[in-house]
Coordinates of C-alpha atoms in Angstrom, one line a residue:
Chain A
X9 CA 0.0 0.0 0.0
X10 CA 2.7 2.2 0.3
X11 CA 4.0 2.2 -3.0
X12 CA 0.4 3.2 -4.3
X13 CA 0.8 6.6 -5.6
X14 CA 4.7 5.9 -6.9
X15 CA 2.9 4.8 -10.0
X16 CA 1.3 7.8 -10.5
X17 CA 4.0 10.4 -9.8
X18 CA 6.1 8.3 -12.1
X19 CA 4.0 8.6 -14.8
X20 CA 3.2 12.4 -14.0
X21 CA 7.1 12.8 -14.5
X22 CA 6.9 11.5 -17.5
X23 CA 4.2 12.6 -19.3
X24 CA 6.3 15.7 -18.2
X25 CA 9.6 14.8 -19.8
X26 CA 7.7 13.6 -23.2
X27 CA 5.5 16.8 -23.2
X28 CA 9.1 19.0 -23.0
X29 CA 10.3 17.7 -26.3
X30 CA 7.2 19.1 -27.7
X31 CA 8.6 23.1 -28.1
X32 CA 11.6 22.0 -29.5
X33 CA 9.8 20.0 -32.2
X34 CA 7.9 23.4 -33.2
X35 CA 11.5 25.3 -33.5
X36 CA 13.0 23.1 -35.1
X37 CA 11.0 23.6 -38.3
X38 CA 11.2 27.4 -38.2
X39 CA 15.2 26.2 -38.0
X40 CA 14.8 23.9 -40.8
X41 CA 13.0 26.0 -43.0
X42 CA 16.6 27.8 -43.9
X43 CA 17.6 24.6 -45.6
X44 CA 16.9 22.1 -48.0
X45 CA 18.2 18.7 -48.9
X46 CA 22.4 18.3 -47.9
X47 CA 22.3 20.7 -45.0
X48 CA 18.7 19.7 -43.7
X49 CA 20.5 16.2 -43.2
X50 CA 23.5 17.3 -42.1
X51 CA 22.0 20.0 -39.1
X52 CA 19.9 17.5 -38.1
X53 CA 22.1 14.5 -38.0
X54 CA 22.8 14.5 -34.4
X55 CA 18.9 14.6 -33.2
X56 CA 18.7 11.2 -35.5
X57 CA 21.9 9.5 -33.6
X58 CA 20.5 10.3 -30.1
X59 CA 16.7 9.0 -30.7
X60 CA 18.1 6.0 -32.1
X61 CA 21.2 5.7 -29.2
X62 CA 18.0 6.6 -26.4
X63 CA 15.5 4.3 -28.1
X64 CA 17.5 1.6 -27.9
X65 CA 18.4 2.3 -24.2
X66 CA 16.8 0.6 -21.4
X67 CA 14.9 -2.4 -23.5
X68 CA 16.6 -5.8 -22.2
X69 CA 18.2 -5.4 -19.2
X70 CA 19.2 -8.5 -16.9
X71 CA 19.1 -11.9 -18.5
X72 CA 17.2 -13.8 -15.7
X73 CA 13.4 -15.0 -16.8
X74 CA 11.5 -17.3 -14.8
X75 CA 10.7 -20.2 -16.7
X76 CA 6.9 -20.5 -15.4
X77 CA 6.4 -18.0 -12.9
X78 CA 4.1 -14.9 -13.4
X79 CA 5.9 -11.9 -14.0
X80 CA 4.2 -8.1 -14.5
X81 CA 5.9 -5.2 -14.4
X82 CA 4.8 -1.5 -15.0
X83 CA 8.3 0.0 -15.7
X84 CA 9.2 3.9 -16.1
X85 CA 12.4 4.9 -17.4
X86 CA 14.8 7.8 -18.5
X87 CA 17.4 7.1 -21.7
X88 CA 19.7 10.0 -22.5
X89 CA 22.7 10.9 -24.6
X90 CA 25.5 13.2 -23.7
X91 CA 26.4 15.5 -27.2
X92 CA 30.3 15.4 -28.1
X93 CA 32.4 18.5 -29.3
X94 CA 32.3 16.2 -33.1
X95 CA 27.9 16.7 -33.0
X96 CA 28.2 20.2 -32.8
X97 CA 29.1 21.0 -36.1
X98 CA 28.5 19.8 -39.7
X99 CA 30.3 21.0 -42.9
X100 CA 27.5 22.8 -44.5
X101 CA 27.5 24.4 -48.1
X102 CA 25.9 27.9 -48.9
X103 CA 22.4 27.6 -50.9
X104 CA 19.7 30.2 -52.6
X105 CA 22.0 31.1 -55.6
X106 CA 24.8 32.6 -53.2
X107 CA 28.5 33.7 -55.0
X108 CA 30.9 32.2 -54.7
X109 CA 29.7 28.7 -53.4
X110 CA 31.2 28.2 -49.5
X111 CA 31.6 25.3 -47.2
X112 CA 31.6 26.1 -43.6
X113 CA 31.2 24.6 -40.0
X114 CA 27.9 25.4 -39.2
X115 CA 26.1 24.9 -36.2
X116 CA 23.8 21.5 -36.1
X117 CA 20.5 21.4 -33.7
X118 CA 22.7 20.8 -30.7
X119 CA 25.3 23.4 -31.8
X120 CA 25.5 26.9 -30.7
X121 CA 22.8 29.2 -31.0
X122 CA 24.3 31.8 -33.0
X123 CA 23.8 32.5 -36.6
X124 CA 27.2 31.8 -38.1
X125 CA 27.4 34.3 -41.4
X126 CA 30.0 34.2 -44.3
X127 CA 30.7 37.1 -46.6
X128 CA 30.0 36.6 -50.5
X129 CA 31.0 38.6 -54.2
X130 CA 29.9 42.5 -54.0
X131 CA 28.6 42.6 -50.3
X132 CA 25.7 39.5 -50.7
X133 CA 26.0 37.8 -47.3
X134 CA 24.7 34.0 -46.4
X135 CA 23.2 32.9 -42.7
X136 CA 23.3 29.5 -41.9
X137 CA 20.7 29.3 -38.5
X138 CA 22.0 28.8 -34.9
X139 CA 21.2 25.5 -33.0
X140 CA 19.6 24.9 -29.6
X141 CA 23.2 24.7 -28.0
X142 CA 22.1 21.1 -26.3
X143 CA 24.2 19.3 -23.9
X144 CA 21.8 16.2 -23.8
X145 CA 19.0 15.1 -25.6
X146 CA 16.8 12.9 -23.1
X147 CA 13.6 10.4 -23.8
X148 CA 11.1 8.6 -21.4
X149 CA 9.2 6.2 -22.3
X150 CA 7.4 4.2 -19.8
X151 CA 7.1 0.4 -20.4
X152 CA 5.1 -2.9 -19.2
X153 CA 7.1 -6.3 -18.8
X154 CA 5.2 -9.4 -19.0
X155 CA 6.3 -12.9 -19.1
X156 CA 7.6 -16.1 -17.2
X157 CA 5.9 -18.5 -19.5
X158 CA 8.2 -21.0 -20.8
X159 CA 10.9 -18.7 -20.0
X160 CA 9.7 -15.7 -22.0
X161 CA 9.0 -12.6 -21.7
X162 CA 7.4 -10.0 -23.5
X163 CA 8.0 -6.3 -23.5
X164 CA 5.9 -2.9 -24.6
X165 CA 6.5 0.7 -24.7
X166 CA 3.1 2.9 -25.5
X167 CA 2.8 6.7 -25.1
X168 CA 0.7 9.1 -27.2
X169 CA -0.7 12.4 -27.1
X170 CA -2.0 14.7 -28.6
X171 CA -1.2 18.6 -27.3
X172 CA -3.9 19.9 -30.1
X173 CA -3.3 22.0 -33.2
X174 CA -0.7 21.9 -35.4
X175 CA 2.5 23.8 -36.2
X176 CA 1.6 26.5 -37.4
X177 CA 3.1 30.1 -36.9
X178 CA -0.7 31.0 -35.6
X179 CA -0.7 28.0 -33.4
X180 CA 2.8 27.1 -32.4
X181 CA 2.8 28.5 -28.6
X182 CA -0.7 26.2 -27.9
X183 CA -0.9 24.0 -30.4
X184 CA 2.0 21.7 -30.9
X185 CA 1.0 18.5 -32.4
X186 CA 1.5 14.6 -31.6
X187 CA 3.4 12.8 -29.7
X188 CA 3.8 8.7 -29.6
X189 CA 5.7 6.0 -28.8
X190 CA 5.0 2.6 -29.5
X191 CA 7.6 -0.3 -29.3
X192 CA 7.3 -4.5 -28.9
X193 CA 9.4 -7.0 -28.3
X194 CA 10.3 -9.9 -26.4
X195 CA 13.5 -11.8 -24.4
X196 CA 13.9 -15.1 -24.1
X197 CA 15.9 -17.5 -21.3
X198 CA 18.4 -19.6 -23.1
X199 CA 19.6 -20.3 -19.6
X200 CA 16.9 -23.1 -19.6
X201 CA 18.3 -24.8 -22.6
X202 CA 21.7 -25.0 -21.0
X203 CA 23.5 -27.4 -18.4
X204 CA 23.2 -26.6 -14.8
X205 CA 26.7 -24.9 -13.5
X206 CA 26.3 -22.2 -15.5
X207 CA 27.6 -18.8 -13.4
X208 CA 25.3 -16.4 -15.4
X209 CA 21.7 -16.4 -16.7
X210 CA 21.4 -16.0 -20.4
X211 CA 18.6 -14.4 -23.0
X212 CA 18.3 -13.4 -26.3
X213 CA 15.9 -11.5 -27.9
X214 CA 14.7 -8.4 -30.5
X215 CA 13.1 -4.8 -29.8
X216 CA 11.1 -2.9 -32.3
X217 CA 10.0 0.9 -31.6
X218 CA 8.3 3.8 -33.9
X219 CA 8.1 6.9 -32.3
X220 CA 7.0 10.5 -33.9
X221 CA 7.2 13.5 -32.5
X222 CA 5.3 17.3 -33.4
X223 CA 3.4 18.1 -36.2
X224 CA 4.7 20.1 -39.6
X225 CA 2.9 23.3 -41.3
X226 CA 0.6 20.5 -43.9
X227 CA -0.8 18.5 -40.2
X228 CA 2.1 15.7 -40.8
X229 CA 4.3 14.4 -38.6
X230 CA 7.2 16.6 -38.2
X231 CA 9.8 13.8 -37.3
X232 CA 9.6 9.9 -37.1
X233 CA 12.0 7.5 -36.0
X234 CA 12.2 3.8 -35.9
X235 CA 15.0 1.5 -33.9
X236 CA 15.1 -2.1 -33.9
X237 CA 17.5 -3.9 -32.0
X238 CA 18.1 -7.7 -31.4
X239 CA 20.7 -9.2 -28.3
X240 CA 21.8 -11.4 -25.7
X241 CA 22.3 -10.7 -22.4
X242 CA 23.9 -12.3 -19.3
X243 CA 23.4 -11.4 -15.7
X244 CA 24.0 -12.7 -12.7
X245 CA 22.1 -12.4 -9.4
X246 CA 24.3 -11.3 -6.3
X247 CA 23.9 -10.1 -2.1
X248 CA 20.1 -10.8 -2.6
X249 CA 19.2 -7.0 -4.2
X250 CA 21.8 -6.7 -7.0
X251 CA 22.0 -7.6 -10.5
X252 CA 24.6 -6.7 -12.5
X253 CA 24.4 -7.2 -16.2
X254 CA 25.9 -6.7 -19.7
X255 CA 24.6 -7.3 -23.1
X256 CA 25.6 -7.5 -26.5
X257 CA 23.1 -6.3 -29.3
X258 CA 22.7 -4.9 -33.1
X259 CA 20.8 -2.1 -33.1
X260 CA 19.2 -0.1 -36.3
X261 CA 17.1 3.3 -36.8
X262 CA 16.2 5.4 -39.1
X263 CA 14.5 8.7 -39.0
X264 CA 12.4 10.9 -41.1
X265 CA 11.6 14.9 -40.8
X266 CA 9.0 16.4 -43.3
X267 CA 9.4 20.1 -43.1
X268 CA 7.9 23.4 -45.2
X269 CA 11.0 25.4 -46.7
X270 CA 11.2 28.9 -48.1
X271 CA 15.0 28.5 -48.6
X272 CA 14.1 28.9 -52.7
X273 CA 11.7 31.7 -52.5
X274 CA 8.5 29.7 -52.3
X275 CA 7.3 27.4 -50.3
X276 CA 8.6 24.1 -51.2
X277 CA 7.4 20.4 -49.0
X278 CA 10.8 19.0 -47.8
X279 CA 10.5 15.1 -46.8
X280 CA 14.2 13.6 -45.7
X281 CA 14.6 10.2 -44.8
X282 CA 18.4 9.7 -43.3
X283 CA 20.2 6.6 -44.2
X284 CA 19.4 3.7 -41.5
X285 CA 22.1 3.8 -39.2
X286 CA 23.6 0.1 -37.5
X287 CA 25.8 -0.2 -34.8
X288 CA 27.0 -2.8 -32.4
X289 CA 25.7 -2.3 -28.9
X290 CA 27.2 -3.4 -25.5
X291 CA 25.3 -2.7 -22.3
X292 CA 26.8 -2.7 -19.2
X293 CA 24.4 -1.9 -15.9
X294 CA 23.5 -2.8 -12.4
X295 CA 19.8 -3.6 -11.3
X296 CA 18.4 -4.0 -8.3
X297 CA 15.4 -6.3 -7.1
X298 CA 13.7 -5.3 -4.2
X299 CA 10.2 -7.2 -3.5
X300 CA 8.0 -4.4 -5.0
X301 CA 10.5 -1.5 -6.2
X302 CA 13.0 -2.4 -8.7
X303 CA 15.8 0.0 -9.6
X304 CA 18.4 -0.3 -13.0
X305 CA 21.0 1.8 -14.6
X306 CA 23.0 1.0 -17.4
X307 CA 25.7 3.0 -19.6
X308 CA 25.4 1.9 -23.5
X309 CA 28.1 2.0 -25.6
X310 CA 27.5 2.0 -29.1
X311 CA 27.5 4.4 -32.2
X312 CA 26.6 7.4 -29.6
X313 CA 26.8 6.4 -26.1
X314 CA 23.7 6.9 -23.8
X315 CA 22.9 5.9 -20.1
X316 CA 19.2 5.0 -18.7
X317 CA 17.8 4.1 -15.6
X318 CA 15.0 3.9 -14.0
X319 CA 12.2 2.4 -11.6
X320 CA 9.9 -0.3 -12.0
X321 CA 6.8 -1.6 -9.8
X322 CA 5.2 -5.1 -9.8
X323 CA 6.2 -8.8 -9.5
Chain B
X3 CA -14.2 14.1 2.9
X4 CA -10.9 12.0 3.8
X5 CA -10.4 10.5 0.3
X6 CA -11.3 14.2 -0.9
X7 CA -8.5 16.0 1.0
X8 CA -6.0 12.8 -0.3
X9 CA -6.4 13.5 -3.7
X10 CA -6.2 17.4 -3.3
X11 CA -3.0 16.6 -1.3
X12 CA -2.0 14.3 -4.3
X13 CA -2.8 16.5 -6.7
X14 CA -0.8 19.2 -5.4
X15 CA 2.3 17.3 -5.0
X16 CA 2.2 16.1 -8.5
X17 CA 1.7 19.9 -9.7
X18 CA 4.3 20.9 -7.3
X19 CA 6.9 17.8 -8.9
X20 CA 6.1 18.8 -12.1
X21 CA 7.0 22.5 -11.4
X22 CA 10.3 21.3 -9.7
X23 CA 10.9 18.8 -12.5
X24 CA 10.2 21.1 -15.3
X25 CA 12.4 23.8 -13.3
X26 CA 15.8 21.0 -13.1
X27 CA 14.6 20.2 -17.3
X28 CA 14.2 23.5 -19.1
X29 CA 16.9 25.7 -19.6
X30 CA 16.5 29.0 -21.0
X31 CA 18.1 29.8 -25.3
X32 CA 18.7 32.6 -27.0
X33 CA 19.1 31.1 -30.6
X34 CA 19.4 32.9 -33.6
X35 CA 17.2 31.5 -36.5
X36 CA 17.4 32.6 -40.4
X37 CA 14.3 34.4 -42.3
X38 CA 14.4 33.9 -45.8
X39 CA 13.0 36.5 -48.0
X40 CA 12.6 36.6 -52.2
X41 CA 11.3 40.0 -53.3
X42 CA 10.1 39.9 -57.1
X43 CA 9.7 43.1 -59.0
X44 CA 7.9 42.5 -62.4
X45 CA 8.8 44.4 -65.5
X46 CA 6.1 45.0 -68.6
X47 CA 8.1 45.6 -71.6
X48 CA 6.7 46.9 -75.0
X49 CA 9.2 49.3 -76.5
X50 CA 9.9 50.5 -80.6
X51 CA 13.5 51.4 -79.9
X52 CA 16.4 49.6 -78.6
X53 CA 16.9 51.9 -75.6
X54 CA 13.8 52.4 -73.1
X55 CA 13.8 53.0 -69.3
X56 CA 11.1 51.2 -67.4
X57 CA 11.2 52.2 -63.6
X58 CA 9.6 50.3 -60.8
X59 CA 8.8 51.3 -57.6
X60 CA 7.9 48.9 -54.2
X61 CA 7.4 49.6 -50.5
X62 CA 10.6 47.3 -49.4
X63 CA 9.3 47.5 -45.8
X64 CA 5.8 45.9 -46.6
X65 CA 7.6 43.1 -48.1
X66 CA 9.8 42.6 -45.2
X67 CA 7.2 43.0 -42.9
X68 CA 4.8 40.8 -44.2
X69 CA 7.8 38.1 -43.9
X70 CA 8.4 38.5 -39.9
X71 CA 4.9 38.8 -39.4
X72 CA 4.1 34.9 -41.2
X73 CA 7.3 33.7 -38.7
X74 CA 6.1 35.3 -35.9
X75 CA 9.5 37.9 -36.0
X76 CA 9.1 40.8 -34.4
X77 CA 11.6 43.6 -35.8
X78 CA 13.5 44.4 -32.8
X79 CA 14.3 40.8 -32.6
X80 CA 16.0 41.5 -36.2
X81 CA 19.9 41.1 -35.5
X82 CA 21.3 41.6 -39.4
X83 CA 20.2 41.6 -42.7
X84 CA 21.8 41.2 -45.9
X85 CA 20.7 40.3 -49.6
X86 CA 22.5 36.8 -50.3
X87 CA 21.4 37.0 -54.4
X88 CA 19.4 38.1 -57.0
X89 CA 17.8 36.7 -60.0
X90 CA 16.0 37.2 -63.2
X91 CA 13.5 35.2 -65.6
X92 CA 11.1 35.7 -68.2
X93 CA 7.5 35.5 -67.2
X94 CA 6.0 36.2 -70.5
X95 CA 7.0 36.2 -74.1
X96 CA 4.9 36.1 -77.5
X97 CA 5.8 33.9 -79.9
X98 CA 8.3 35.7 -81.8
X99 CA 12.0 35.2 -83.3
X100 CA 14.5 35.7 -80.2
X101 CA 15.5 39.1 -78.7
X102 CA 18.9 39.6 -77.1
X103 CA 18.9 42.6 -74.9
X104 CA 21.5 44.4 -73.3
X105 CA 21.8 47.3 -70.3
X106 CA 21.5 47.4 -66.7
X107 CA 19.1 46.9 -64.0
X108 CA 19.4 49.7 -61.4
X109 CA 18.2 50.5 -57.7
X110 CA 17.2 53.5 -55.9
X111 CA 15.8 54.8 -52.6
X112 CA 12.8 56.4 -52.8
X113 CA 13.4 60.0 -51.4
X114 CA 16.7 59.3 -49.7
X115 CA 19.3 60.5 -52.1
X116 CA 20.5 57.0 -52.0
X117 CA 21.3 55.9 -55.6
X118 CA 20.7 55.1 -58.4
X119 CA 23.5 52.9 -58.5
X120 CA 24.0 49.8 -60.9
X121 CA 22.8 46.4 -59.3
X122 CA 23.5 43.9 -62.8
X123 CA 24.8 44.6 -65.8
X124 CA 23.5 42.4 -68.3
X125 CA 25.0 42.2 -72.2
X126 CA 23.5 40.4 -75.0
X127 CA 20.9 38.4 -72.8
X128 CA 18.6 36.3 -74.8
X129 CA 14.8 36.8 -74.2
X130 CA 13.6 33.5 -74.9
X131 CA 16.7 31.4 -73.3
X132 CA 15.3 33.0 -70.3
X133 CA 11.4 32.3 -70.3
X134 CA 10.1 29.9 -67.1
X135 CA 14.0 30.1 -66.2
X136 CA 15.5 31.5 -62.8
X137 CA 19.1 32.8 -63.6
X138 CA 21.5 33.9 -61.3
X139 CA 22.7 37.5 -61.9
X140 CA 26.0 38.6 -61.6
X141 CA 25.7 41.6 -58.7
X142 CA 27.5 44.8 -58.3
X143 CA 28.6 46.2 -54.7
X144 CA 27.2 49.7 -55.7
X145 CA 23.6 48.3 -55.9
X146 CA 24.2 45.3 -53.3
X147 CA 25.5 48.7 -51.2
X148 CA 21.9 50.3 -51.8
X149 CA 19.9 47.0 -50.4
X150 CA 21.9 46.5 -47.6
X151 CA 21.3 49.7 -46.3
X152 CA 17.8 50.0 -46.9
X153 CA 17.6 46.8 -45.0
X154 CA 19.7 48.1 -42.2
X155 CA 17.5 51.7 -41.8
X156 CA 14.4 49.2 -42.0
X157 CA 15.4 47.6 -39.0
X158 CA 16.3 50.9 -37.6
X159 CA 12.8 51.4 -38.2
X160 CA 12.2 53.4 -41.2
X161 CA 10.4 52.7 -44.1
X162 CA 12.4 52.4 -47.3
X163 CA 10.6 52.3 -51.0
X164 CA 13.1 51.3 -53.6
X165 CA 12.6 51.9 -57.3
X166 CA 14.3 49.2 -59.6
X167 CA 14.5 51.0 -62.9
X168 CA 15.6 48.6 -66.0
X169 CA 18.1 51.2 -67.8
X170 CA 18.1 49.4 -71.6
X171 CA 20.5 50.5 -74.0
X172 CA 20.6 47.9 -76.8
X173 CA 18.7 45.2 -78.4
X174 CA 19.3 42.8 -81.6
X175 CA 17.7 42.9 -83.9
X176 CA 16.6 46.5 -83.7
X177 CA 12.4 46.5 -82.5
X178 CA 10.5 49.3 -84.6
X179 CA 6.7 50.5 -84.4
X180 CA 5.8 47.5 -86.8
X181 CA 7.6 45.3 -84.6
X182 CA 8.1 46.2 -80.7
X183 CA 9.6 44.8 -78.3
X184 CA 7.0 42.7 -76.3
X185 CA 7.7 40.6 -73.2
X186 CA 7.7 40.2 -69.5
X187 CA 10.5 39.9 -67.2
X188 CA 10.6 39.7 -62.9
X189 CA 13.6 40.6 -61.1
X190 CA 14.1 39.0 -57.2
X191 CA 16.6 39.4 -54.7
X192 CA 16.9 36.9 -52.1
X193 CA 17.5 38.3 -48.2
X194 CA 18.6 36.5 -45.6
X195 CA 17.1 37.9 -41.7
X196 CA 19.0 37.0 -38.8
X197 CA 16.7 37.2 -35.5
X198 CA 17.0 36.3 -31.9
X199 CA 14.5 34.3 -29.8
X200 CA 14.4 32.9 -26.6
X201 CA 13.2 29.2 -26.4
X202 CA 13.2 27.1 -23.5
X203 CA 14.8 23.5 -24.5
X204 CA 14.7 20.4 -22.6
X205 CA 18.1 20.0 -21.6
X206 CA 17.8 17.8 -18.7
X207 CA 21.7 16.8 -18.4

C-alpha cells in the first residue's frame, strides 16, 4: 500500500519529460526552414543518432526470466545521450544562388545558437541558422514487462498524445502536435536450454519501436523514428538486491523529418529520410530487485553512447 | 471528505513535482534563426527602340514586414540583414524570333538620395533562353551597397521604398513600331534575416 501513488508520480514525471520535447519540435521547423536537402540532413544529423542511441536504451536489461512463474511489471524509465564536441558542427554548403559557393562549419541542432554568417561577391552575405546549444538530448518512455511463461517474456513501450493543433506560426505557442511512442518485443531464457553450473543467466531477444514526434505546417508528422534492436544478455544475481548485467546487441534506426521550406523563395514540401544507421551495442548496468521496487541503470556503448535508468513496480 | 482531501493533497504534490521537475529540465536559449525572404519586382516591356527605361517602384518595408509577421518575427528581434542573391526570368514572351537585350538593371531609394546605382549589368541576354527560367545575376557592390542599407534603416525602423528602374540601351535585332519589343521579365533578390529568440529546451543533463 505504500507504493500506491509511486505509480502515479512516475508517470506524471513522464508525461512531463515527453511533453518538453514538444517546443523544440515546433522550433526546429522554423530552424529547418533555412535549408533544403544536404544541409537539412546534415544540421539534423545528431537529433537522429540520439533517438536511435536513447530508443534503444533501457529495452533488455538483466538476463534472468523465470521459466513459469508470473511476472508483470509496470516500468518507467529515463534514456539519455550526452552531445560530443564532433555533434556540434557539420560542414554545410551555402544555398539560394549565393557567390561564390562556400563550405563552412555550421552549427547543427545541438550546436551553438548563433547565426554563423560568411561574406560573398559585392557585399551578398549568407546565414546558416543557430542551434539549440544542447548538452543532452533525453527520452522517457514508460514500459510494461510481461512474461515467465516457458521462459519468455514480453515487453511494450506505448505513449501518445495529442497537445492539439498543429505547427503552425498561428498555433505554435498552444498547439504543438502529436506525440507517440509505441515499441514491442520480447527476451527469451536460453539459460533453460543449458546445463546446470552455468555462473550467469542467459537471454536473447529483439526490440522494435516507432516513435514520432510534433506536427509540420501541412498536419504531418514533423519527425519519425524507428529502432530495432536484437541481443543477448547475461546477468547474474548477487547479495540478494543486485543484478549486474551486460549485453551485447545490433541495433538499427532510421529517421524521417518532413518540413515546409522557403529557402528557394517559395514554399517548397521537404521530406528527408536519413540513411538507417547500424551499430553494435554493449550494455553494461547494475539492477536491483527489491520485493516491489525495482531500480536499474545501465551506460550503452555503441554508435553514440547513452545511459538509462530507472524504476519499476510489480512482481 | 478524507479521500477528498488525499487527492487534493495528491494533486498538489504532482503539480508541485512537475513545477520542480520542469524547473531541473528546461533551460533558457537565445538562438538565432534565419528568415528567408525573395522579393520579385515584375517588368512589362513593349518598346519600338532599342533603348527604353522602365522604372519600378515597391514599399521594401511591406515586403519585409509581411515576412516577420508569417514567422512570428518581431523587428526588434532582427539582429542583421543582408541580400544573399538576386535573379532574373522571363514571365511572358509572344511567340516571336528571339531578342537579345543588353543594359542594366538599377536601384534606388525612394526620397533618400540614395542611388541610383547599378545592381547587374547584363550584355546580350537572350529573351527566350530566359522564359520559365530562374538565372543567377552577376551583382555589383554599388547596388548590393543600396539594399543592404535600406535593409539596415528598416530595421532601424524606417520605411524604405526602392525603385528598380531597368536602364536598356541595346537590343538585336533592332524593334520598330511595326515590330516592338514585347515581353515580360521579374527581377528578385533573395535576403537573408537574422533574429534572436528565446526558447526554452529540454536539456535535462
Amino acid at each position: 500500500m505504500a507504493f500506491d501513488g509511486l505509480p502515479k508520480k512516475g508517470f506524471a514525471f513522464l508525461v512531463l519529460l515527453l511533453c518538453l520535447a514538444q517546443p523544440l519540435s515546433a522550433q526546429i521547423e522554423d530552424q529547418l526552414s533555412a535549408y533544403t536537402g544536404a544541409n537539412a540532413t546534415g544540421y539534423l544529423q545528431p537529433f537522429s543518432s540520439a533517438f536511435g542511441a536513447d530508443l534503444n536504451s533501457g529495452i533488455f536489461r538483466a538476463a534472468s526470466i523465470p521459466k513459469m512463474h508470473p511476472k508483470i511489471r509496470l516500468e518507467f524509465q529515463v534514456m539519455s545521450v550526452i552531445f560530443g564536441d564532433d555533434d556540434k558542427t557539420f560542414r554545410a554548403v551555402t544555398e539560394r544562388g549565393f557567390t561564390p559557393k562556400t563550405y563552412a562549419n555550421a552549427p547543427t541542432v545541438v550546436g551553438s545558437g548563433t547565426a554563423l554568417i560568411v561574406e560573398g561577391d559585392g557585399g551578398t552575405a549568407f546565414a546558416f541558422p543557430g542551434g539549440f546549444d544542447l548538452h543532452s538530448f533525453a527520452l522517457a518512455a514508460p514500459q510494461l514487462r510481461a512474461g515467465g511463461l516457458f521462459g519468455t517474456e514480453v515487453i511494450f513501450r506505448y505513449f501518445a498524445l495529442d497537445v492539439g493543433g498543429s505547427g503552425d506560426s498561428e498555433s505554435s505557442d498552444s498547439g504543438l502536435g502529436k506525440i507517440s511512442l509505441f515499441g514491442i518485443g520480447l527476451k527469451h531464457s536460453v539459460s533453460q536450454y543449458l546445463p546446470p553450473g552455468i555462473p550467469v543467466d542467459l537471454s536473447a531477444g529483439f526490440f522494435w519501436q516507432s516513435f514520432s514526434l510534433g506536427e509540420n505546417k501541412n498536419g504531418d508528422k514533423l519527425i519519425s523514428s524507428h529502432a530495432f534492436s536484437i541481443g543477448v544478455q547475461a546477468s547474474k544475481k548477487m547479495a540478494m538486491f543486485f543484478e549486474p548485467y551486460t549485453g551485447v546487441s545490433y541495433d538499427t534506426n532510421s529517421m524521417n523529418v518532413s518540413y515546409e521550406s522557403e529557402a528557394t523563395g517559395s514554399t517548397t514540401s521537404i521530406d528527408i529520410d536519413f540513411e538507417k544507421e547500424s551499430s553494435l551495442h554493449l550494455t553494461l548496468g547494475l539492477g536491483i530487485e527489491l520485493p516491489v521496487v525495482k531500480g536499474f541503470a545501465e551506460y550503452n556503448i555503441a554508435g553514440m553512447n547513452s545511459f538509462a535508468f530507472g524504476l519499476s513496480f510489480g512482481i | 471528505m478524507k479521500a477528498a482531501m488525499k487527492k487534493t493533497g495528491l494533486l498538489l504534490f504532482l503539480v508541485g513535482l512537475i513545477q520542480v521537475a520542469g524547473g531541473c529540465i528546461m533551460e533558457e536559449r537565445v538562438i538565432e534563426l534565419v528568415v528567408n525572404e525573395t522579393t520579385c519586382v515584375d517588368f512589362q516591356e513593349n518598346h519600338a527602340t532599342v533603348s527604353f527605361v522602365n522604372p519600378v517602384t515597391i514599399n521594401y518595408a511591406n515586403e519585409i514586414q509581411k515576412i516577420l509577421d508569417d514567422n512570428g518575427v518581431a523587428r526588434e528581434d532582427i539582429l542583421s540583414a543582408r541580400l544573399v542573391s538576386a535573379s532574373y526570368g522571363v514571365t511572358h514572351f509572344p511567340e516571336h524570333v528571339d531578342w537579345n537585350i543588353t543594359g542594366s538593371i538599377t536601384v534606388e531609394r525612394v526620397g533618400s538620395g540614395d542611388g541610383p546605382k547599378t545592381l547587374w549589368d547584363y550584355n546580350d541576354v537572350s529573351v527566350s533562353a530566359a522564359l520559365g527560367k530562374k538565372k543567377s545575376m552577376v551583382l555589383i557592390p554599388d547596388g548590393v551597397g543600396v539594399l543592404n542599407k535600406a535593409l539596415a534603416d528598416f530595421i532601424a525602423g524606417e520605411i524604405p521604398e526602392l525603385t528598380f528602374t531597368v536602364d536598356n540601351t541595346g537590343v538585336t535585332p533592332s524593334p520598330s513600331v511595326g515590330d516592338p519589343i514585347v515581353f515580360e521579365w521579374k527581377a528578385c533578390i533573395v535576403v537573408d534575416i537574422v533574429a534572436k529568440t528565446d526558447i526554452e529546451v529540454p536539456d535535462p543533463f
